[in-house]
Amino acid sequence: MLSWGAAGGRALRWANGRAGTRGLRASPRARVAMPSWVIDRYGSNEVLRFTREMMFPIIHFPNEVIIKVHAASLNPIDLSMRSGYGATALNMKRDPLKLKAGETEFPLTLGRDVSGVVMECGLGVSYFKPGDEVWAAIPPWKQGTLSEFVVASGNEVSFKPKSLSHTEAAALPYVGLTAWSALNQVGGLNQSNCSGKRILILGASGGVGTFAVQLMKAWDAHVTAVCSHDASTLVKKLGADDVIDYKSGNLEDQLKTLPLFDFILDNVGGSTEKWALDLLKKWSGATYVTLVTPFLINMDKLGVADGMLQTGVTVGSKTLKHLLKGVHYRWAFFMPSGPSLDEIAELVDSGKTQEFS
């Protein structure tokens, strides 16, 4: 069962408009500006600014497409980026050779999720054409989706699920791909190897958690979900077999009364990591994957070189420590992927969907 709405960000609608025809420049109408929500510096909500003079996106590479945004959404990553989280690493990704000396990332458009219509395709794009309804999660080092138009690589884009409106579709790509990265690409879980496996999801009522619960149930796993009592009804409705209220007593003690797990997805981090791996089956290939990592924080605090070194030492030492105890320890991150969104779209359109607002 897959759902959207509460599982993703809050959708923001743009007025629908006709998709243009294919051209060789930024737009057949040669537009140079568009409306957008931007920030000119990092800070709190007061740094947000609405402008009608944001530069119109341009196709720089033959595999790119320009999408007319029909709906976008907000995720916690947008609030963090507004405050400057990850700026060091993201700026390195934007300009790895430092060819744009003196330039900054501002004005910066936030927003990762988009559902809309392809307006224009680069010369190397054959999978999409103008007028196609698509969805995508734009990487955080690129200009975001809180604009009238956004440019994306063709391999980041997928056809929108036919069963969803643009508003519904815009709530899912970022959280869906983050969960997919952790469970499938990093964790190695898939439809053919999940049946009967015991999965523990810590932080099961957030966007990533709610999608993860449904994905694991769609793949026939046994899911134990940890959330607050307020969210327990929702999580049960999504299909969780066991729901644990972390506020009803010591969480570690509650979980130790249950059989051991084959896989743990940790959306919480903090002190949880100190005891959660003891809940895994030893020497059986059991895996712990966390989405709460110090990678971007290390680079913000220590700089690129020292931050990457510290990160490498941390993850390497933890991986070895737990491997010697008979379990796998891994970090996961959001990964933009059109092919993964294709698979998610198939799951959404399979009929196993529910809407929660």
Short mmCIF file of C-alpha atoms in Angstrom, two decimals:
data_model
loop_
_atom_site.label_atom_id
_atom_site.label_comp_id
_atom_site.label_asym_id
_atom_site.label_seq_id
_atom_site.Cartn_x
_atom_site.Cartn_y
_atom_site.Cartn_z
CA MET A 1 0.00 0.00 0.00
CA LEU A 2 1.33 3.38 -0.93
CA SER A 3 -0.08 6.76 -0.04
CA TRP A 4 0.71 10.38 -0.44
CA GLY A 5 -0.40 13.62 1.24
CA ALA A 6 0.75 13.29 4.86
CA ALA A 7 3.60 11.11 3.66
CA GLY A 8 5.22 13.92 1.70
CA GLY A 9 5.48 17.66 1.62
CA ARG A 10 2.61 20.11 1.36
CA ALA A 11 1.81 20.66 -2.30
CA LEU A 12 1.86 24.15 -3.74
CA ARG A 13 -0.08 24.74 -6.92
CA TRP A 14 0.92 26.92 -9.85
CA ALA A 15 -1.62 28.03 -12.43
CA ASN A 16 -1.81 25.48 -15.21
CA GLY A 17 -0.63 26.55 -18.61
CA ARG A 18 -0.03 25.10 -22.00
CA ALA A 19 3.24 23.42 -22.70
CA GLY A 20 5.23 25.10 -25.44
CA THR A 21 6.67 23.45 -28.52
CA ARG A 22 10.19 22.11 -28.85
CA GLY A 23 12.86 24.75 -29.47
CA LEU A 24 16.61 25.13 -29.38
CA ARG A 25 16.75 27.94 -26.85
CA ALA A 26 15.41 28.38 -23.32
CA SER A 27 11.89 28.83 -24.63
CA PRO A 28 10.11 29.26 -27.93
CA ARG A 29 8.88 32.57 -26.53
CA ALA A 30 12.46 33.54 -25.57
CA ARG A 31 11.37 34.37 -22.03
CA VAL A 32 14.07 35.71 -19.74
CA ALA A 33 12.30 35.89 -16.35
CA MET A 34 9.70 34.00 -14.33
CA PRO A 35 8.04 34.14 -10.88
CA SER A 36 9.84 32.29 -8.11
CA TRP A 37 10.31 32.08 -4.35
CA VAL A 38 13.99 32.67 -3.59
CA ILE A 39 16.42 33.43 -0.77
CA ASP A 40 19.31 35.89 -1.06
CA ARG A 41 21.03 34.76 2.15
CA TYR A 42 20.65 32.02 4.74
CA GLY A 43 18.44 32.57 7.77
CA SER A 44 14.87 32.18 9.02
CA ASN A 45 11.61 32.66 7.15
CA GLU A 46 12.23 36.38 6.71
CA VAL A 47 14.88 35.62 4.06
CA LEU A 48 12.21 34.23 1.71
CA ARG A 49 11.39 36.61 -1.13
CA PHE A 50 8.87 36.39 -3.98
CA THR A 51 10.12 37.75 -7.27
CA ARG A 52 8.87 37.85 -10.85
CA GLU A 53 12.39 38.45 -12.12
CA MET A 54 14.06 35.09 -11.52
CA MET A 55 16.18 34.00 -14.46
CA PHE A 56 14.36 31.62 -16.76
CA PRO A 57 16.01 28.17 -16.76
CA ILE A 58 18.21 27.28 -19.72
CA ILE A 59 19.08 23.88 -21.13
CA HIS A 60 22.86 23.57 -20.80
CA PHE A 61 23.23 19.85 -21.57
CA PRO A 62 21.56 17.71 -24.26
CA ASN A 63 20.00 15.36 -21.66
CA GLU A 64 18.07 18.11 -19.84
CA VAL A 65 14.39 19.05 -19.95
CA ILE A 66 12.49 22.14 -18.86
CA ILE A 67 9.37 21.39 -16.82
CA LYS A 68 6.44 23.75 -16.33
CA VAL A 69 5.66 23.37 -12.63
CA HIS A 70 2.03 22.52 -11.91
CA ALA A 71 2.66 21.59 -8.27
CA ALA A 72 5.66 21.59 -5.93
CA SER A 73 6.07 20.69 -2.27
CA LEU A 74 8.12 21.48 0.81
CA ASN A 75 10.17 19.01 2.83
CA PRO A 76 12.28 19.36 5.99
CA ILE A 77 15.39 19.57 3.78
CA ASP A 78 14.09 22.88 2.43
CA LEU A 79 13.90 24.38 5.92
CA SER A 80 17.40 23.13 6.66
CA MET A 81 18.81 24.50 3.40
CA ARG A 82 17.14 27.85 4.05
CA SER A 83 19.21 28.05 7.24
CA GLY A 84 22.45 27.12 5.46
CA TYR A 85 22.61 23.39 6.20
CA GLY A 86 24.90 21.61 3.77
CA ALA A 87 26.00 24.80 2.01
CA THR A 88 29.68 23.80 1.89
CA ALA A 89 29.10 20.44 0.22
CA LEU A 90 26.36 21.73 -2.09
CA ASN A 91 28.47 24.65 -3.29
CA MET A 92 31.32 22.26 -4.03
CA LYS A 93 28.90 20.15 -6.08
CA ARG A 94 27.65 23.23 -7.93
CA ASP A 95 31.15 24.40 -8.86
CA PRO A 96 33.70 21.64 -8.17
CA LEU A 97 36.51 23.34 -10.12
CA LYS A 98 35.77 26.78 -8.65
CA LEU A 99 35.39 28.30 -12.10
CA LYS A 100 32.81 30.83 -10.90
CA ALA A 101 35.06 32.79 -8.57
CA GLY A 102 33.25 35.68 -6.91
CA GLU A 103 29.80 34.27 -7.69
CA THR A 104 27.47 32.83 -5.04
CA GLU A 105 24.57 30.41 -5.09
CA PHE A 106 22.11 33.28 -4.60
CA PRO A 107 19.38 33.98 -5.47
CA LEU A 108 18.58 30.38 -4.54
CA THR A 109 15.25 28.67 -5.21
CA LEU A 110 14.23 25.99 -2.73
CA GLY A 111 11.88 23.05 -3.30
CA ARG A 112 12.81 19.54 -4.41
CA ASP A 113 9.54 17.95 -5.55
CA VAL A 114 7.83 18.78 -8.81
CA SER A 115 4.92 17.51 -10.84
CA GLY A 116 4.28 19.20 -14.14
CA VAL A 117 4.50 19.10 -17.91
CA VAL A 118 7.59 18.92 -20.12
CA MET A 119 7.93 22.20 -22.01
CA GLU A 120 11.19 21.65 -23.83
CA CYS A 121 13.75 18.88 -24.33
CA GLY A 122 17.45 18.92 -24.98
CA LEU A 123 18.68 17.44 -28.25
CA GLY A 124 19.76 14.22 -26.52
CA VAL A 125 16.39 13.50 -24.89
CA SER A 126 14.35 10.82 -26.65
CA TYR A 127 12.37 9.35 -23.75
CA PHE A 128 10.26 12.48 -23.17
CA LYS A 129 8.59 15.02 -25.42
CA PRO A 130 6.88 18.39 -24.84
CA GLY A 131 3.47 17.91 -23.29
CA ASP A 132 4.35 14.80 -21.25
CA GLU A 133 3.12 14.81 -17.67
CA VAL A 134 6.09 14.06 -15.41
CA TRP A 135 7.29 14.15 -11.82
CA ALA A 136 10.76 14.41 -10.32
CA ALA A 137 12.85 15.18 -7.25
CA ILE A 138 15.46 17.79 -8.11
CA PRO A 139 18.88 17.36 -6.40
CA PRO A 140 19.57 19.96 -3.67
CA TRP A 141 22.57 21.42 -5.50
CA LYS A 142 20.30 22.57 -8.35
CA GLN A 143 17.80 25.41 -8.47
CA GLY A 144 14.58 24.20 -6.92
CA THR A 145 10.95 23.82 -7.87
CA LEU A 146 9.28 26.80 -6.17
CA SER A 147 9.25 28.50 -9.56
CA GLU A 148 7.08 28.56 -12.64
CA PHE A 149 9.64 26.43 -14.51
CA VAL A 150 12.53 24.19 -13.51
CA VAL A 151 15.26 22.41 -15.45
CA ALA A 152 16.16 18.79 -14.70
CA SER A 153 18.28 16.02 -16.17
CA GLY A 154 16.26 13.50 -18.12
CA ASN A 155 17.52 10.69 -15.86
CA GLU A 156 15.97 12.47 -12.85
CA VAL A 157 12.50 12.60 -14.40
CA SER A 158 9.74 10.01 -14.69
CA PHE A 159 6.23 9.90 -16.09
CA LYS A 160 3.72 10.98 -13.43
CA PRO A 161 1.50 8.21 -12.05
CA LYS A 162 -1.75 8.28 -14.00
CA SER A 163 -3.80 7.75 -10.85
CA LEU A 164 -2.52 10.93 -9.15
CA SER A 165 -3.25 14.58 -9.76
CA HIS A 166 -0.31 16.95 -10.00
CA THR A 167 -0.93 18.14 -6.44
CA GLU A 168 -0.94 14.59 -5.09
CA ALA A 169 2.08 13.55 -7.15
CA ALA A 170 4.19 16.49 -5.95
CA ALA A 171 4.05 15.20 -2.37
CA LEU A 172 5.91 11.97 -3.06
CA PRO A 173 9.16 12.01 -5.12
CA TYR A 174 11.68 13.24 -2.53
CA VAL A 175 10.49 11.10 0.38
CA GLY A 176 9.83 8.16 -1.91
CA LEU A 177 13.32 8.26 -3.40
CA THR A 178 14.93 8.73 0.02
CA ALA A 179 13.18 5.62 1.33
CA TRP A 180 13.94 3.75 -1.90
CA SER A 181 17.63 4.64 -1.58
CA ALA A 182 17.80 3.37 1.99
CA LEU A 183 15.80 0.18 1.49
CA ASN A 184 16.68 -0.87 -2.04
CA GLN A 185 19.88 0.75 -3.24
CA VAL A 186 21.75 0.72 0.08
CA GLY A 187 19.86 -1.96 2.01
CA GLY A 188 19.54 -4.40 -0.89
CA LEU A 189 15.85 -5.13 -0.32
CA ASN A 190 13.57 -5.81 -3.25
CA GLN A 191 10.33 -7.51 -4.18
CA SER A 192 11.95 -10.92 -4.52
CA ASN A 193 13.81 -11.09 -1.19
CA CYS A 194 11.52 -9.40 1.35
CA SER A 195 8.85 -12.02 1.93
CA GLY A 196 8.69 -12.91 5.61
CA LYS A 197 11.60 -10.67 6.62
CA ARG A 198 11.21 -8.77 9.85
CA ILE A 199 11.66 -5.04 9.25
CA LEU A 200 11.87 -2.38 11.98
CA ILE A 201 11.20 1.22 10.99
CA LEU A 202 12.17 3.87 13.55
CA GLY A 203 10.36 7.14 12.89
CA ALA A 204 7.58 5.52 10.90
CA SER A 205 5.09 8.40 10.81
CA GLY A 206 7.18 10.94 8.86
CA GLY A 207 7.27 11.26 5.10
CA VAL A 208 10.06 8.73 4.56
CA GLY A 209 8.72 6.40 7.26
CA THR A 210 5.17 6.22 5.94
CA PHE A 211 6.40 5.44 2.45
CA ALA A 212 8.84 2.85 3.80
CA VAL A 213 6.05 1.06 5.69
CA GLN A 214 3.95 0.79 2.55
CA LEU A 215 6.85 -0.26 0.33
CA MET A 216 7.85 -3.05 2.71
CA LYS A 217 4.26 -4.29 2.95
CA ALA A 218 3.97 -4.19 -0.85
CA TRP A 219 7.03 -6.46 -0.87
CA ASP A 220 5.41 -8.83 1.68
CA ALA A 221 7.67 -8.09 4.67
CA HIS A 222 6.64 -8.11 8.33
CA VAL A 223 6.82 -4.49 9.51
CA THR A 224 7.23 -3.21 13.05
CA ALA A 225 6.75 0.56 13.11
CA VAL A 226 7.79 2.96 15.87
CA CYS A 227 5.90 6.24 16.17
CA SER A 228 3.89 8.29 18.66
CA HIS A 229 0.43 7.24 19.82
CA ASP A 230 -1.11 10.12 17.81
CA ALA A 231 0.18 8.58 14.57
CA SER A 232 -0.50 4.94 15.41
CA THR A 233 -3.88 4.81 13.64
CA LEU A 234 -2.36 6.16 10.44
CA VAL A 235 0.60 3.78 10.53
CA LYS A 236 -1.67 0.78 11.19
CA LYS A 237 -3.85 1.82 8.27
CA LEU A 238 -0.74 1.85 6.08
CA GLY A 239 -0.29 -1.83 6.88
CA ALA A 240 2.22 -2.06 9.75
CA ASP A 241 1.95 -5.40 11.54
CA ASP A 242 3.12 -4.09 14.92
CA VAL A 243 3.06 -0.46 16.04
CA ILE A 244 5.13 0.62 19.05
CA ASP A 245 4.45 3.89 20.85
CA TYR A 246 7.85 5.25 21.85
CA LYS A 247 6.23 7.46 24.49
CA SER A 248 4.52 4.60 26.35
CA GLY A 249 7.68 3.37 28.05
CA ASN A 250 11.34 2.66 27.43
CA LEU A 251 11.53 2.00 23.71
CA GLU A 252 14.58 -0.24 23.89
CA ASP A 253 12.92 -2.45 26.49
CA GLN A 254 9.72 -2.67 24.46
CA LEU A 255 11.55 -3.74 21.32
CA LYS A 256 13.68 -6.31 23.15
CA THR A 257 10.53 -8.28 23.94
CA LEU A 258 10.03 -8.88 20.20
CA PRO A 259 11.83 -11.38 17.95
CA LEU A 260 15.06 -10.10 16.37
CA PHE A 261 14.94 -8.21 13.07
CA ASP A 262 16.46 -8.74 9.62
CA PHE A 263 16.59 -5.04 8.76
CA ILE A 264 16.31 -1.72 10.58
CA LEU A 265 15.62 1.65 8.94
CA ASP A 266 16.49 4.50 11.31
CA ASN A 267 14.91 7.89 10.56
CA VAL A 268 15.58 9.14 14.10
CA GLY A 269 19.30 8.85 14.84
CA GLY A 270 20.78 10.23 18.05
CA SER A 271 21.03 7.78 20.93
CA THR A 272 18.93 5.22 19.05
CA GLU A 273 22.00 4.02 17.18
CA LYS A 274 23.68 2.98 20.46
CA TRP A 275 21.24 0.11 21.07
CA ALA A 276 19.26 -0.47 17.87
CA LEU A 277 21.85 -2.75 16.27
CA ASP A 278 21.49 -5.18 19.19
CA LEU A 279 17.99 -5.92 17.87
CA LEU A 280 19.34 -7.45 14.65
CA LYS A 281 19.88 -11.16 13.96
CA LYS A 282 23.62 -11.79 14.22
CA TRP A 283 25.64 -13.44 11.43
CA SER A 284 22.65 -13.65 9.10
CA GLY A 285 23.23 -10.67 6.81
CA ALA A 286 20.99 -8.42 8.93
CA THR A 287 21.44 -4.73 8.15
CA TYR A 288 20.99 -1.39 9.91
CA VAL A 289 20.60 1.65 7.64
CA THR A 290 20.42 5.18 9.01
CA LEU A 291 19.37 8.33 7.18
CA VAL A 292 20.73 10.55 9.97
CA THR A 293 24.41 11.10 9.20
CA PRO A 294 26.98 13.81 10.05
CA PHE A 295 28.28 14.11 6.47
CA LEU A 296 26.97 17.59 5.58
CA ILE A 297 27.42 18.90 9.13
CA ASN A 298 31.06 17.78 9.14
CA MET A 299 31.74 19.66 5.92
CA ASP A 300 29.94 22.78 7.16
CA LYS A 301 31.99 22.79 10.37
CA LEU A 302 35.36 21.50 9.17
CA GLY A 303 35.50 22.41 5.50
CA VAL A 304 35.56 20.10 2.52
CA ALA A 305 38.83 18.22 3.07
CA ASP A 306 38.69 17.80 6.85
CA GLY A 307 34.94 17.19 6.76
CA MET A 308 35.26 14.37 4.23
CA LEU A 309 38.17 12.88 6.18
CA GLN A 310 36.21 12.95 9.44
CA THR A 311 33.19 11.45 7.72
CA GLY A 312 35.25 8.65 6.20
CA VAL A 313 36.84 7.80 9.53
CA THR A 314 33.45 7.78 11.28
CA VAL A 315 31.60 5.56 8.85
CA GLY A 316 34.58 3.27 8.35
CA SER A 317 35.13 2.66 12.05
CA LYS A 318 31.42 2.06 12.72
CA THR A 319 31.10 -0.31 9.77
CA LEU A 320 34.06 -2.39 10.93
CA LYS A 321 32.96 -2.35 14.57
CA HIS A 322 29.51 -3.75 13.78
CA LEU A 323 30.74 -6.14 11.11
CA LEU A 324 32.86 -7.83 13.76
CA LYS A 325 29.66 -8.24 15.77
CA GLY A 326 27.88 -9.96 12.88
CA VAL A 327 25.70 -7.15 11.47
CA HIS A 328 25.97 -4.63 8.65
CA TYR A 329 26.01 -0.87 9.35
CA ARG A 330 25.32 1.57 6.52
CA TRP A 331 24.47 5.19 5.76
CA ALA A 332 21.91 6.22 3.15
CA PHE A 333 21.05 9.48 1.42
CA PHE A 334 18.50 10.82 -1.01
CA MET A 335 19.44 9.82 -4.56
CA PRO A 336 17.70 11.40 -7.56
CA SER A 337 16.65 8.69 -10.00
CA GLY A 338 14.11 8.66 -12.79
CA PRO A 339 14.25 4.85 -13.14
CA SER A 340 13.48 4.45 -9.42
CA LEU A 341 10.56 6.86 -9.80
CA ASP A 342 9.36 4.66 -12.68
CA GLU A 343 9.15 1.74 -10.25
CA ILE A 344 7.47 3.87 -7.60
CA ALA A 345 4.94 5.08 -10.17
CA GLU A 346 4.12 1.46 -11.06
CA LEU A 347 3.48 0.72 -7.38
CA VAL A 348 1.27 3.80 -7.04
CA ASP A 349 -0.75 2.92 -10.12
CA SER A 350 -1.11 -0.73 -9.07
CA GLY A 351 -4.25 0.11 -7.07
CA LYS A 352 -2.70 -0.36 -3.63
CA THR A 353 -3.01 3.30 -2.75
CA GLN A 354 -4.76 5.32 -0.13
CA GLU A 355 -4.88 9.08 0.27
CA PHE A 356 -4.27 10.70 3.64
CA SER A 357 -4.63 14.45 4.10
#
